[in-house]
Coordinates of C-alpha atoms in Angstrom, one line a residue:
Chain A
X269 CA -43.4 -100.7 -67.0
X270 CA -47.0 -101.0 -66.3
X271 CA -50.1 -99.8 -68.3
X272 CA -52.9 -98.8 -66.5
X273 CA -56.1 -96.2 -66.9
X274 CA -57.0 -93.4 -65.4
X275 CA -60.8 -93.2 -64.4
X276 CA -63.0 -90.6 -63.4
X277 CA -64.6 -90.5 -59.7
X278 CA -67.3 -88.1 -60.4
X279 CA -70.2 -87.7 -63.2
X280 CA -69.7 -84.7 -65.0
X281 CA -68.4 -82.7 -68.4
X282 CA -65.0 -82.4 -69.4
X283 CA -64.2 -78.8 -69.1
X284 CA -60.6 -78.6 -69.7
X285 CA -58.0 -80.9 -71.3
X286 CA -54.5 -80.1 -69.2
X287 CA -52.2 -83.0 -70.5
X288 CA -51.4 -84.3 -73.8
X289 CA -50.3 -87.5 -75.2
X290 CA -46.7 -88.4 -74.0
X291 CA -46.2 -85.8 -71.7
X292 CA -44.4 -87.1 -68.2
X293 CA -46.8 -86.3 -65.2
X294 CA -46.0 -86.4 -61.7
X295 CA -48.4 -88.2 -59.1
X296 CA -51.5 -85.8 -58.6
X297 CA -51.0 -83.6 -61.6
X298 CA -54.0 -83.2 -63.5
X299 CA -54.8 -84.7 -67.0
X300 CA -58.3 -83.2 -67.6
X301 CA -60.6 -80.8 -65.7
X302 CA -63.9 -81.8 -65.1
X303 CA -66.9 -79.5 -64.3
X304 CA -69.6 -81.2 -61.9
X305 CA -71.6 -79.7 -59.0
X306 CA -70.5 -76.1 -60.5
X307 CA -67.0 -77.3 -59.5
X308 CA -63.9 -77.6 -61.1
X309 CA -62.7 -81.1 -60.4
X310 CA -59.4 -82.3 -61.7
X311 CA -58.7 -86.0 -62.8
X312 CA -55.1 -86.3 -61.7
X313 CA -52.7 -88.9 -62.2
X314 CA -52.7 -91.4 -59.6
X315 CA -48.7 -92.2 -59.8
X316 CA -46.1 -90.4 -61.8
X317 CA -46.7 -91.7 -65.0
X318 CA -46.3 -91.2 -69.1
X319 CA -49.8 -90.3 -70.7
X320 CA -50.5 -92.9 -73.9
X321 CA -53.8 -91.4 -74.7
X322 CA -56.3 -89.3 -73.5
X323 CA -59.6 -90.7 -74.8
X324 CA -62.2 -87.8 -73.9
X325 CA -62.6 -84.2 -75.7
X326 CA -63.4 -80.9 -74.3
X327 CA -67.3 -80.9 -73.8
X328 CA -67.8 -84.6 -73.4
X329 CA -70.3 -85.9 -70.7
X330 CA -68.5 -88.5 -68.8
X331 CA -70.0 -90.8 -65.9
X332 CA -68.5 -92.1 -62.7
X333 CA -65.9 -94.8 -63.3
X334 CA -65.2 -93.9 -67.4
X335 CA -62.0 -94.3 -68.8
X336 CA -60.5 -90.8 -69.1
X337 CA -56.9 -91.6 -70.3
X338 CA -54.2 -94.8 -70.4
X339 CA -50.7 -94.1 -69.0
X340 CA -47.6 -96.0 -68.2
X341 CA -46.4 -95.9 -64.8
Chain B
X287 CA -35.5 -122.0 1.8
X288 CA -39.5 -122.7 2.3
X289 CA -41.2 -123.5 -0.8
X290 CA -38.3 -124.1 -2.7
X291 CA -39.5 -126.9 -4.7
X292 CA -42.7 -125.5 -5.2
X293 CA -41.1 -122.1 -6.3
X294 CA -38.9 -124.3 -8.7
X295 CA -41.7 -126.1 -10.4
X296 CA -43.8 -122.6 -10.3
X297 CA -40.5 -121.0 -12.2
X298 CA -40.4 -123.7 -14.7
X299 CA -43.9 -123.7 -15.4
X300 CA -43.8 -119.9 -16.1
X301 CA -40.8 -120.0 -18.1
X302 CA -42.2 -122.8 -20.6
X303 CA -45.5 -120.7 -21.3
X304 CA -43.6 -117.5 -21.8
X305 CA -42.0 -119.6 -24.7
X306 CA -45.1 -119.7 -26.5
X307 CA -45.6 -122.1 -29.3
X308 CA -43.6 -123.9 -31.8
X309 CA -39.9 -122.6 -31.9
X310 CA -39.8 -122.9 -35.7
X311 CA -42.7 -120.5 -35.9
X312 CA -41.2 -118.0 -33.6
X313 CA -38.0 -118.1 -35.7
X314 CA -39.8 -117.7 -39.0
X315 CA -41.5 -114.6 -37.5
X316 CA -38.6 -113.1 -36.4
X317 CA -36.8 -113.7 -39.8
X318 CA -39.4 -111.8 -41.2
X319 CA -39.5 -108.9 -39.2
X320 CA -43.1 -109.8 -37.5
X321 CA -43.3 -109.6 -33.7
X322 CA -44.6 -112.4 -31.7
X323 CA -47.4 -112.0 -28.9
X324 CA -45.0 -111.0 -26.2
X325 CA -42.7 -108.7 -28.2
X326 CA -45.8 -106.9 -29.1
X327 CA -47.1 -106.8 -25.6
X328 CA -44.1 -105.4 -24.4
X329 CA -43.7 -102.3 -26.8
X330 CA -47.6 -101.6 -26.2
X331 CA -47.4 -101.1 -22.5
X332 CA -45.0 -99.0 -20.3
X333 CA -42.1 -100.6 -19.2
X334 CA -42.9 -103.4 -16.2
X335 CA -46.6 -102.5 -16.1
X336 CA -48.0 -105.8 -17.2
X337 CA -50.0 -107.8 -14.9
X338 CA -50.8 -111.4 -16.8
X339 CA -53.9 -113.2 -16.6
X340 CA -53.8 -117.0 -17.9
X341 CA -50.6 -117.6 -17.9
X342 CA -50.9 -121.2 -16.9
X343 CA -54.0 -121.8 -18.5
X344 CA -54.0 -124.3 -21.5
X345 CA -56.4 -126.1 -24.0
X346 CA -59.9 -127.9 -22.5
X347 CA -58.6 -131.0 -24.7
X348 CA -56.2 -133.2 -22.3
X349 CA -54.2 -134.3 -25.5
X350 CA -53.2 -130.5 -26.5
X351 CA -52.2 -129.4 -23.1
X352 CA -48.8 -129.3 -23.4
X353 CA -49.0 -127.9 -26.9
X354 CA -51.0 -124.7 -25.7
X355 CA -49.4 -122.7 -23.6
X356 CA -51.9 -119.4 -22.5
X357 CA -54.2 -121.4 -25.2
X358 CA -53.1 -118.8 -28.0
X359 CA -53.5 -115.5 -26.1
X360 CA -51.5 -113.0 -24.1
X361 CA -53.8 -111.4 -21.8
X362 CA -53.9 -109.1 -19.0
X363 CA -53.7 -105.4 -18.1
X364 CA -50.8 -102.8 -18.3
X365 CA -50.4 -99.3 -18.8
X366 CA -50.1 -97.4 -21.7
X367 CA -48.8 -93.4 -20.9
X368 CA -49.3 -94.2 -17.4
X369 CA -53.5 -95.1 -18.0
X370 CA -54.4 -98.8 -17.5
X371 CA -55.5 -100.4 -20.6
X372 CA -57.0 -104.3 -20.7
X373 CA -54.7 -106.3 -23.7
X374 CA -55.4 -109.6 -25.7
X375 CA -52.4 -110.8 -28.2
X376 CA -52.8 -113.1 -30.2
X377 CA -50.1 -116.1 -30.0
X378 CA -50.3 -117.1 -33.9
X379 CA -47.7 -119.8 -32.6
X380 CA -49.8 -121.8 -30.3
X381 CA -52.2 -123.4 -33.0
X382 CA -52.7 -120.3 -35.1
X383 CA -54.2 -118.6 -32.0
X384 CA -57.4 -120.3 -33.3
X385 CA -60.7 -120.1 -31.2
X386 CA -61.7 -122.3 -28.8
X387 CA -62.8 -122.7 -25.6
X388 CA -60.1 -121.4 -23.1
X389 CA -58.4 -119.1 -25.4
X390 CA -62.1 -117.5 -25.7
X391 CA -62.8 -117.5 -22.2
X392 CA -59.5 -115.4 -21.6
X393 CA -60.2 -112.3 -23.9
X394 CA -64.1 -112.2 -22.6
X395 CA -62.5 -112.1 -18.8
X396 CA -60.4 -109.3 -20.1
X397 CA -62.9 -107.7 -21.8
X398 CA -65.5 -107.8 -19.1
X399 CA -63.1 -106.5 -16.4
X400 CA -62.6 -103.8 -18.8
X401 CA -66.0 -102.9 -19.2
X402 CA -66.6 -103.2 -15.2
X403 CA -64.0 -101.3 -14.3
X404 CA -64.2 -98.6 -17.2
X405 CA -60.8 -99.6 -18.9
X406 CA -59.9 -99.1 -22.5
X407 CA -59.3 -102.5 -24.4
X408 CA -56.8 -102.9 -26.9
X409 CA -56.7 -106.3 -29.2
X410 CA -53.5 -107.4 -30.7
X411 CA -55.3 -110.1 -33.5
X412 CA -54.4 -112.9 -35.6
X413 CA -56.8 -115.7 -35.7
X414 CA -56.7 -118.7 -38.2
X415 CA -60.5 -119.2 -37.1
X416 CA -62.6 -121.6 -35.4
X417 CA -59.9 -124.5 -34.1
X418 CA -60.3 -127.8 -34.9
X419 CA -61.8 -130.4 -33.2
X420 CA -62.8 -128.2 -30.7
X421 CA -65.5 -126.8 -32.6
X422 CA -66.6 -130.3 -34.5
X423 CA -70.3 -131.3 -34.2
X424 CA -73.4 -129.7 -32.6
X425 CA -71.9 -129.4 -29.3
X426 CA -68.5 -128.1 -30.4
X427 CA -70.5 -124.8 -32.3
X428 CA -72.9 -124.9 -29.2
X429 CA -70.4 -124.7 -26.7
X430 CA -68.4 -121.4 -28.9
X431 CA -71.6 -119.4 -28.8
X432 CA -72.3 -120.4 -24.5
X433 CA -70.9 -117.2 -23.2
X434 CA -70.0 -115.3 -25.9
X435 CA -71.4 -111.6 -26.3
X436 CA -70.5 -110.1 -29.3
X437 CA -72.5 -106.6 -28.6
X438 CA -70.1 -103.5 -27.6
X439 CA -72.3 -101.0 -26.1
X440 CA -69.0 -98.3 -26.3
X441 CA -68.6 -97.9 -22.2
X442 CA -65.1 -98.2 -23.2
X443 CA -62.8 -97.6 -25.8
X444 CA -62.0 -100.8 -28.1
X445 CA -58.6 -100.1 -30.0
X446 CA -57.9 -103.2 -32.2
X447 CA -54.6 -104.1 -34.6
X448 CA -55.2 -106.6 -37.3
X449 CA -51.6 -108.1 -37.7
X450 CA -51.9 -111.0 -39.4
X451 CA -54.4 -113.3 -40.8
X452 CA -57.2 -112.8 -38.8
X453 CA -60.5 -114.5 -39.7
X454 CA -63.3 -115.4 -37.8
X455 CA -63.7 -114.5 -33.8
X456 CA -60.2 -112.4 -34.3
X457 CA -62.0 -110.3 -37.2
X458 CA -65.2 -110.0 -35.3
X459 CA -63.4 -108.4 -32.4
X460 CA -61.5 -106.1 -34.8
X461 CA -65.1 -105.4 -36.5
X462 CA -66.8 -104.2 -33.3
X463 CA -63.7 -102.0 -32.2
X464 CA -64.0 -98.3 -32.3
X465 CA -60.5 -97.7 -34.1
X466 CA -58.9 -100.3 -36.2
X467 CA -55.0 -100.4 -37.6
X468 CA -54.4 -103.1 -39.8
X469 CA -50.8 -103.7 -40.9
X470 CA -49.9 -104.6 -44.8
X471 CA -49.8 -108.0 -45.5
X472 CA -52.5 -108.9 -43.1
X473 CA -55.8 -110.2 -43.7
X474 CA -59.1 -109.3 -42.1
X475 CA -61.8 -111.6 -43.4
X476 CA -64.8 -114.3 -41.8
X477 CA -63.3 -117.1 -43.6
X478 CA -59.6 -118.3 -45.2
X479 CA -58.9 -118.6 -48.7
X480 CA -58.9 -122.5 -47.9
X481 CA -62.7 -122.5 -46.9
X482 CA -63.5 -120.4 -49.7
X483 CA -62.2 -122.4 -52.5
X484 CA -64.2 -125.3 -50.9
X485 CA -67.5 -123.5 -50.0
X486 CA -68.2 -121.7 -53.0
X487 CA -65.0 -122.4 -55.2
X488 CA -63.5 -119.6 -55.3
X489 CA -60.1 -119.3 -55.2
X490 CA -59.5 -115.8 -54.1
X491 CA -56.1 -114.1 -53.4
X492 CA -55.7 -113.4 -49.3
X493 CA -55.1 -109.5 -50.4
X494 CA -58.6 -109.4 -52.7
X495 CA -60.5 -111.7 -49.7
X496 CA -59.4 -109.3 -46.8
X497 CA -56.3 -107.4 -47.6
X498 CA -55.4 -103.9 -46.3
X499 CA -56.5 -102.1 -49.8
X500 CA -60.0 -103.7 -49.7
X501 CA -60.5 -102.9 -46.1
X502 CA -59.1 -99.2 -46.0
X503 CA -60.5 -98.3 -49.5
X504 CA -63.6 -100.4 -50.0
X505 CA -65.3 -101.6 -47.0
X506 CA -64.1 -98.9 -44.9
X507 CA -63.2 -101.2 -41.8
X508 CA -59.9 -100.1 -41.1
X509 CA -59.1 -96.9 -40.0
X510 CA -55.6 -96.8 -40.6
X511 CA -53.1 -98.8 -42.5
X512 CA -49.2 -99.3 -41.4
X513 CA -46.0 -100.9 -42.5
X514 CA -45.0 -102.5 -39.7
X515 CA -46.2 -103.7 -36.1
X516 CA -44.5 -101.1 -34.4
X517 CA -46.0 -98.6 -36.3
X518 CA -49.4 -100.3 -35.6
X519 CA -48.8 -100.6 -32.0
X520 CA -48.1 -96.7 -31.9
X521 CA -51.2 -95.7 -33.7
X522 CA -53.2 -97.2 -30.9
X523 CA -51.4 -95.5 -28.3
X524 CA -52.0 -92.3 -30.3
X525 CA -55.9 -93.1 -30.9
X526 CA -56.1 -93.8 -27.0
X527 CA -54.4 -90.4 -26.3
X528 CA -57.4 -88.7 -27.3
X529 CA -59.8 -90.9 -25.9
X530 CA -61.1 -90.9 -21.8
X531 CA -60.9 -94.1 -20.4
X532 CA -64.2 -94.9 -20.4
X533 CA -67.8 -93.0 -21.6
X534 CA -68.4 -91.5 -18.1
X535 CA -65.4 -89.1 -18.2
X536 CA -64.5 -86.4 -20.0
X537 CA -61.5 -86.5 -22.7
X538 CA -57.8 -86.0 -21.2
X539 CA -56.3 -82.8 -21.7
X540 CA -52.9 -82.4 -23.3
X541 CA -50.9 -80.0 -21.6
X542 CA -48.3 -79.1 -24.0
X543 CA -50.2 -76.5 -26.5
X544 CA -48.7 -74.9 -29.5
X545 CA -50.9 -73.4 -32.4
X546 CA -49.9 -74.4 -36.2
X547 CA -47.7 -72.2 -38.2
X548 CA -50.6 -71.6 -40.5
X549 CA -53.3 -70.5 -38.1
X550 CA -53.7 -67.0 -38.7
X551 CA -53.2 -67.8 -42.6
X552 CA -56.4 -69.5 -43.4
X553 CA -57.1 -66.9 -46.1
X554 CA -53.9 -68.2 -48.3
X555 CA -55.0 -71.9 -48.0
X556 CA -58.4 -71.2 -49.5
X557 CA -59.1 -70.0 -53.0
X558 CA -61.3 -67.6 -53.1
X559 CA -63.4 -68.9 -56.4
X560 CA -65.8 -71.4 -55.1
X561 CA -65.5 -73.3 -57.9
X562 CA -61.4 -74.1 -57.4
X563 CA -60.8 -77.3 -55.3
X564 CA -58.2 -77.7 -52.2
X565 CA -57.2 -80.3 -49.6
X566 CA -59.1 -79.0 -46.4
X567 CA -57.0 -81.2 -44.6
X568 CA -54.3 -78.5 -44.6
X569 CA -56.9 -75.9 -43.1
X570 CA -58.1 -78.6 -40.5
X571 CA -54.5 -79.2 -39.5
X572 CA -53.9 -75.1 -39.6
X573 CA -56.8 -74.8 -37.0
X574 CA -55.6 -77.5 -34.8
X575 CA -53.0 -77.7 -32.3
X576 CA -49.7 -78.4 -33.9
X577 CA -49.0 -82.1 -34.9
X578 CA -52.4 -83.2 -33.2
X579 CA -54.1 -84.2 -36.6
X580 CA -55.4 -87.9 -36.4
X581 CA -57.3 -88.9 -39.5
X582 CA -59.7 -91.6 -39.3
X583 CA -60.5 -93.6 -42.6
X584 CA -58.3 -91.4 -44.5
X585 CA -58.3 -93.7 -47.6
X586 CA -61.9 -94.4 -47.4
X587 CA -64.8 -92.0 -48.9
X588 CA -62.4 -89.0 -49.3
X589 CA -64.8 -86.6 -49.6
X590 CA -65.3 -86.4 -46.1
X591 CA -62.2 -85.6 -43.6
X592 CA -63.0 -87.3 -40.0
X593 CA -60.1 -86.6 -37.8
X594 CA -59.5 -86.1 -34.0
X595 CA -57.6 -83.4 -32.9
X596 CA -56.8 -81.0 -30.3
X597 CA -57.8 -77.6 -30.0
X598 CA -56.1 -75.6 -26.6
X599 CA -55.3 -79.1 -25.2
X600 CA -59.0 -80.6 -25.9
X601 CA -59.6 -83.3 -27.6
X602 CA -62.2 -82.2 -30.7
X603 CA -63.8 -84.5 -33.7
X604 CA -63.7 -82.8 -37.1
X605 CA -65.7 -83.7 -39.4
X606 CA -65.1 -81.7 -43.0
X607 CA -66.2 -81.8 -46.4
X608 CA -62.8 -82.0 -48.9
X609 CA -63.8 -80.2 -52.1
X610 CA -60.1 -81.9 -53.3
X611 CA -62.4 -85.3 -53.9
X612 CA -65.3 -84.8 -55.9
X613 CA -65.3 -81.0 -55.5
X614 CA -66.3 -82.0 -51.8
X615 CA -70.0 -83.1 -52.7
X616 CA -70.6 -85.5 -50.0
X617 CA -71.4 -89.6 -51.6
X618 CA -73.2 -92.1 -50.0
X619 CA -70.0 -93.5 -48.3
X620 CA -69.4 -90.4 -46.6
X621 CA -72.1 -90.3 -45.1
X622 CA -71.7 -94.0 -43.6
X623 CA -67.8 -92.4 -42.3
X624 CA -69.2 -89.5 -40.5
X625 CA -72.3 -91.1 -39.1
X626 CA -69.8 -93.7 -37.6
X627 CA -67.6 -90.8 -36.6
X628 CA -70.3 -89.0 -34.8
X629 CA -71.0 -92.4 -32.9
X630 CA -67.4 -92.3 -31.6
X631 CA -67.1 -89.1 -30.7
X632 CA -70.3 -89.0 -28.9
X633 CA -69.7 -91.9 -27.2
X634 CA -66.7 -90.7 -25.6
X635 CA -67.8 -86.8 -24.9
X636 CA -65.5 -85.8 -27.6
X637 CA -66.9 -82.4 -29.1
X638 CA -67.6 -81.9 -32.7
X639 CA -66.8 -79.6 -35.2
X640 CA -68.3 -79.1 -38.7
X641 CA -66.4 -77.5 -41.3
X642 CA -68.3 -77.3 -44.5
X643 CA -67.4 -76.4 -48.0
X644 CA -69.5 -78.6 -50.0
X645 CA -71.8 -78.1 -53.0
X646 CA -74.1 -80.4 -51.8
X647 CA -74.8 -84.1 -51.6
X648 CA -73.4 -85.7 -54.4
X649 CA -76.8 -86.3 -56.8
X650 CA -77.1 -88.5 -59.7
X651 CA -78.2 -92.3 -60.6
X652 CA -75.3 -93.9 -59.4
X653 CA -75.7 -92.1 -55.8
X654 CA -79.5 -93.2 -55.8
X655 CA -78.6 -96.6 -56.6
X656 CA -76.1 -96.8 -53.6
X657 CA -78.9 -95.8 -51.2
X658 CA -78.1 -91.9 -51.0
X659 CA -81.4 -90.7 -49.4
X660 CA -81.6 -93.6 -46.4
X661 CA -77.1 -92.7 -46.2
X662 CA -78.3 -88.7 -45.8
X663 CA -80.9 -89.8 -42.8
X664 CA -78.3 -92.2 -41.1
X665 CA -76.4 -89.6 -40.9
X666 CA -78.9 -87.3 -39.7
X667 CA -80.4 -89.4 -36.9
X668 CA -76.5 -90.1 -35.4
X669 CA -76.2 -86.1 -35.7
X670 CA -79.7 -85.5 -34.0
X671 CA -79.2 -88.2 -31.3
X672 CA -75.9 -86.9 -30.8
X673 CA -75.5 -84.8 -27.0
X674 CA -71.8 -84.2 -27.2
X675 CA -70.9 -79.9 -27.9
X676 CA -71.4 -79.3 -31.5
X677 CA -70.1 -76.3 -33.7
X678 CA -70.9 -76.0 -37.3
X679 CA -68.7 -73.6 -39.6
X680 CA -69.0 -72.8 -43.1
X681 CA -66.2 -71.7 -44.9
X682 CA -67.0 -70.9 -48.5
X683 CA -70.3 -72.3 -49.2
X684 CA -72.7 -74.8 -47.9
X685 CA -75.8 -75.8 -50.0
X686 CA -79.5 -77.8 -49.4
X687 CA -79.5 -80.8 -47.1
X688 CA -75.9 -80.9 -46.6
X689 CA -75.9 -77.4 -44.9
X690 CA -78.5 -79.1 -42.5
X691 CA -76.6 -82.4 -42.3
X692 CA -73.4 -80.6 -41.7
X693 CA -74.8 -79.5 -38.6
X694 CA -75.7 -76.0 -39.9
X695 CA -78.7 -74.9 -37.4
X696 CA -78.5 -78.3 -35.7
X697 CA -75.2 -77.2 -33.7
X698 CA -74.8 -75.3 -30.5
X699 CA -73.3 -72.8 -32.3
X700 CA -73.3 -72.2 -36.1
X701 CA -71.2 -69.6 -37.7
X702 CA -69.8 -68.6 -41.0
X703 CA -66.8 -67.1 -42.7
X704 CA -67.2 -63.9 -44.4
X705 CA -67.1 -65.7 -47.6
X706 CA -69.7 -68.4 -46.6
X707 CA -72.6 -69.1 -49.4
X708 CA -75.6 -70.5 -48.3
X709 CA -78.8 -71.5 -49.9
X710 CA -80.6 -74.7 -51.3
X711 CA -78.6 -75.0 -54.2
X712 CA -75.2 -73.2 -56.3
X713 CA -77.0 -70.0 -57.2
X714 CA -75.9 -70.6 -60.3
X715 CA -78.1 -73.9 -60.5
X716 CA -80.5 -72.3 -59.1
X717 CA -81.3 -69.7 -61.8
X718 CA -81.7 -72.7 -64.1
X719 CA -83.7 -74.6 -61.9
X720 CA -86.0 -71.8 -60.7
X721 CA -86.4 -69.4 -63.8
X722 CA -85.3 -71.9 -66.8
X723 CA -82.8 -69.2 -67.9
X724 CA -79.4 -70.8 -68.9
X725 CA -76.3 -68.5 -69.2
X726 CA -75.7 -69.1 -73.1
X727 CA -79.5 -68.1 -73.9
X728 CA -80.5 -65.1 -72.4
X729 CA -76.7 -63.7 -71.1
X730 CA -78.1 -60.5 -69.5
X731 CA -81.2 -61.7 -67.9
X732 CA -79.1 -64.6 -66.4
X733 CA -76.7 -62.3 -64.9
X734 CA -78.9 -60.5 -63.3
X735 CA -80.9 -63.1 -61.9
X736 CA -77.8 -64.9 -60.7
X737 CA -76.7 -61.7 -58.9
X738 CA -80.4 -61.6 -57.2
X739 CA -80.0 -65.1 -56.1
X740 CA -76.5 -64.7 -55.1
X741 CA -77.2 -61.7 -52.5
X742 CA -79.7 -63.6 -50.5
X743 CA -76.9 -66.1 -49.8
X744 CA -74.1 -64.5 -48.3
X745 CA -73.3 -65.3 -44.2
X746 CA -74.9 -62.0 -43.6
X747 CA -78.0 -63.5 -44.5
X748 CA -78.0 -66.2 -42.1
X749 CA -76.9 -64.0 -39.4
X750 CA -79.4 -61.1 -39.9
X751 CA -82.0 -63.7 -38.3
X752 CA -79.7 -65.1 -35.8
X753 CA -79.4 -68.5 -37.8
X754 CA -75.8 -68.1 -37.5
X755 CA -74.0 -66.7 -34.1
X756 CA -71.4 -64.8 -35.9
X757 CA -69.8 -64.3 -39.2
X758 CA -65.8 -64.8 -38.4
X759 CA -62.7 -63.5 -40.3
X760 CA -61.1 -66.9 -41.4
X761 CA -57.8 -66.1 -39.6
X762 CA -59.6 -66.0 -36.5
X763 CA -61.1 -69.6 -36.7
X764 CA -58.8 -71.1 -34.2
X765 CA -59.3 -68.5 -31.5
X766 CA -63.0 -68.4 -32.1
X767 CA -63.6 -72.5 -31.9
X768 CA -61.4 -72.2 -28.8
X769 CA -63.4 -69.8 -27.0
X770 CA -66.7 -71.3 -28.1
X771 CA -65.5 -74.9 -27.1
X772 CA -64.5 -73.0 -23.3
X773 CA -68.2 -72.5 -23.4
X774 CA -69.8 -75.9 -24.3
X775 CA -67.5 -77.6 -22.6
X776 CA -68.5 -76.0 -19.0
X777 CA -72.2 -78.0 -19.1
X778 CA -73.2 -79.2 -15.8
X779 CA -72.6 -82.7 -16.6
X780 CA -68.6 -82.8 -16.5
X781 CA -68.3 -83.0 -20.0
X782 CA -70.3 -86.3 -20.0
X783 CA -73.2 -86.5 -22.7
X784 CA -76.5 -89.2 -22.7
X785 CA -74.7 -91.8 -25.2
X786 CA -77.8 -92.2 -27.5
X787 CA -75.7 -93.6 -29.9
X788 CA -73.8 -96.3 -27.8
X789 CA -75.6 -99.2 -29.1
X790 CA -74.9 -98.2 -33.2
X791 CA -74.3 -101.0 -35.3
X792 CA -70.5 -101.6 -35.2
X793 CA -70.4 -101.9 -38.9
X794 CA -72.1 -99.3 -41.2

């Protein structure tokens, strides 16, 4: 079991949070959906993992490289 | 028998040279499932087609002649899928295939013979760097430079594989190549970690210094990553199958042609809502001939898809924005990736097809810091200097400068799906920017303005002044592109372009 973080690759606003703490996610399953460039852009699990914590809230502004969630793989 | 003694001596010398370097090193490789130079050459070439050059070459230094069969490289010519190629395969068991005088001469001879005769060159690389003591002292490094030519003017395709520790000259050969595949576990760097630890007191892990992740995801120097030598060689062959032997030929045409199963279901692969993301590679694969998709730099700048493929048997280069990553907003790295792909296709007469579904260039402080305006213009320079046939197709949307860079209006043919939305920026943003009206503040006025702005941004508004030659149904894309290519590839130059990008720098 390894802990790691999920970061956003684009600057934008958190539009929806689609996962919750403790949830088991498959690879590529979205954790949050950002709104940027008028697109709904998912930030997804890089690997199958368990969500330990989501550190952003809906409406937050995020910058490229910001941590969105802590996960355990 | 005449010449018995001489023949016996000849055969004994050849046998010894073919045994390569240290038996212990050869055994270690075998145990680790890593092929040696001769096994790699055999796997690359059609059976019994190898004509070797330099089997009896050795180091220029008398004291190590016995230890340097072939001087650490297996060179020559042979056929891949019945087409002639030149090959240099590093023999790491012979002094680490380190760079030295005869070692370099052999490779240079293959290279020049390829260039003069219009033959592709394959390099199967490993290299410990410059050989000690050969390169020591002023005369040593001076000699290394004598006769060395680094510039690749793209007369013939160069395809390289990074198959082990590859430093110095070996690394530079790969960097100069038109296609580079890397086996996981191999390393590509200027110097080994032994050198960096002394030179700059940095104890780098070789993976961090030049491993597959660095080069496929950060530098973009490597076009494909594989797990084994066998897969690497298969990738080299696949790459060459799309390319002509040289810049003076049109690419080969495949004879087995089948449409992909989803060719007429493109409307099911793309969400109607322009805000929704999807993976454009599914669309590209559906348009191209079945199983002909060959992605280049798939792990680097994923916003841009650059892929070789075939349409009705003809080689094409696809440039597409991918909404799956960053919403399809083109970032600085994606400009580099596309420019280098345009250079590849233009140099070897491969027509280009641009598929745009992009909200524009990725604006913002981070992009500016990474030199976005310069990258956009490099991308544009490559596009405008290219003379290969080009088709630009808008799928759902294409805004601002990105519309122009994705060849809108600059290609021989510009077309749009009926879903196309083309403007200076997303209409929803435009209402904010132009009229300073926000949806939350004046909802009714916002809706009216949005309607007005959007109505001027349809595919038909591009088609009316004939800035698009056609508006098409998504499900008709494959047929339309095949028909248009048939026209554009009739140019009276036998499919050979002007190659104004032939001397574009090798690395971006």
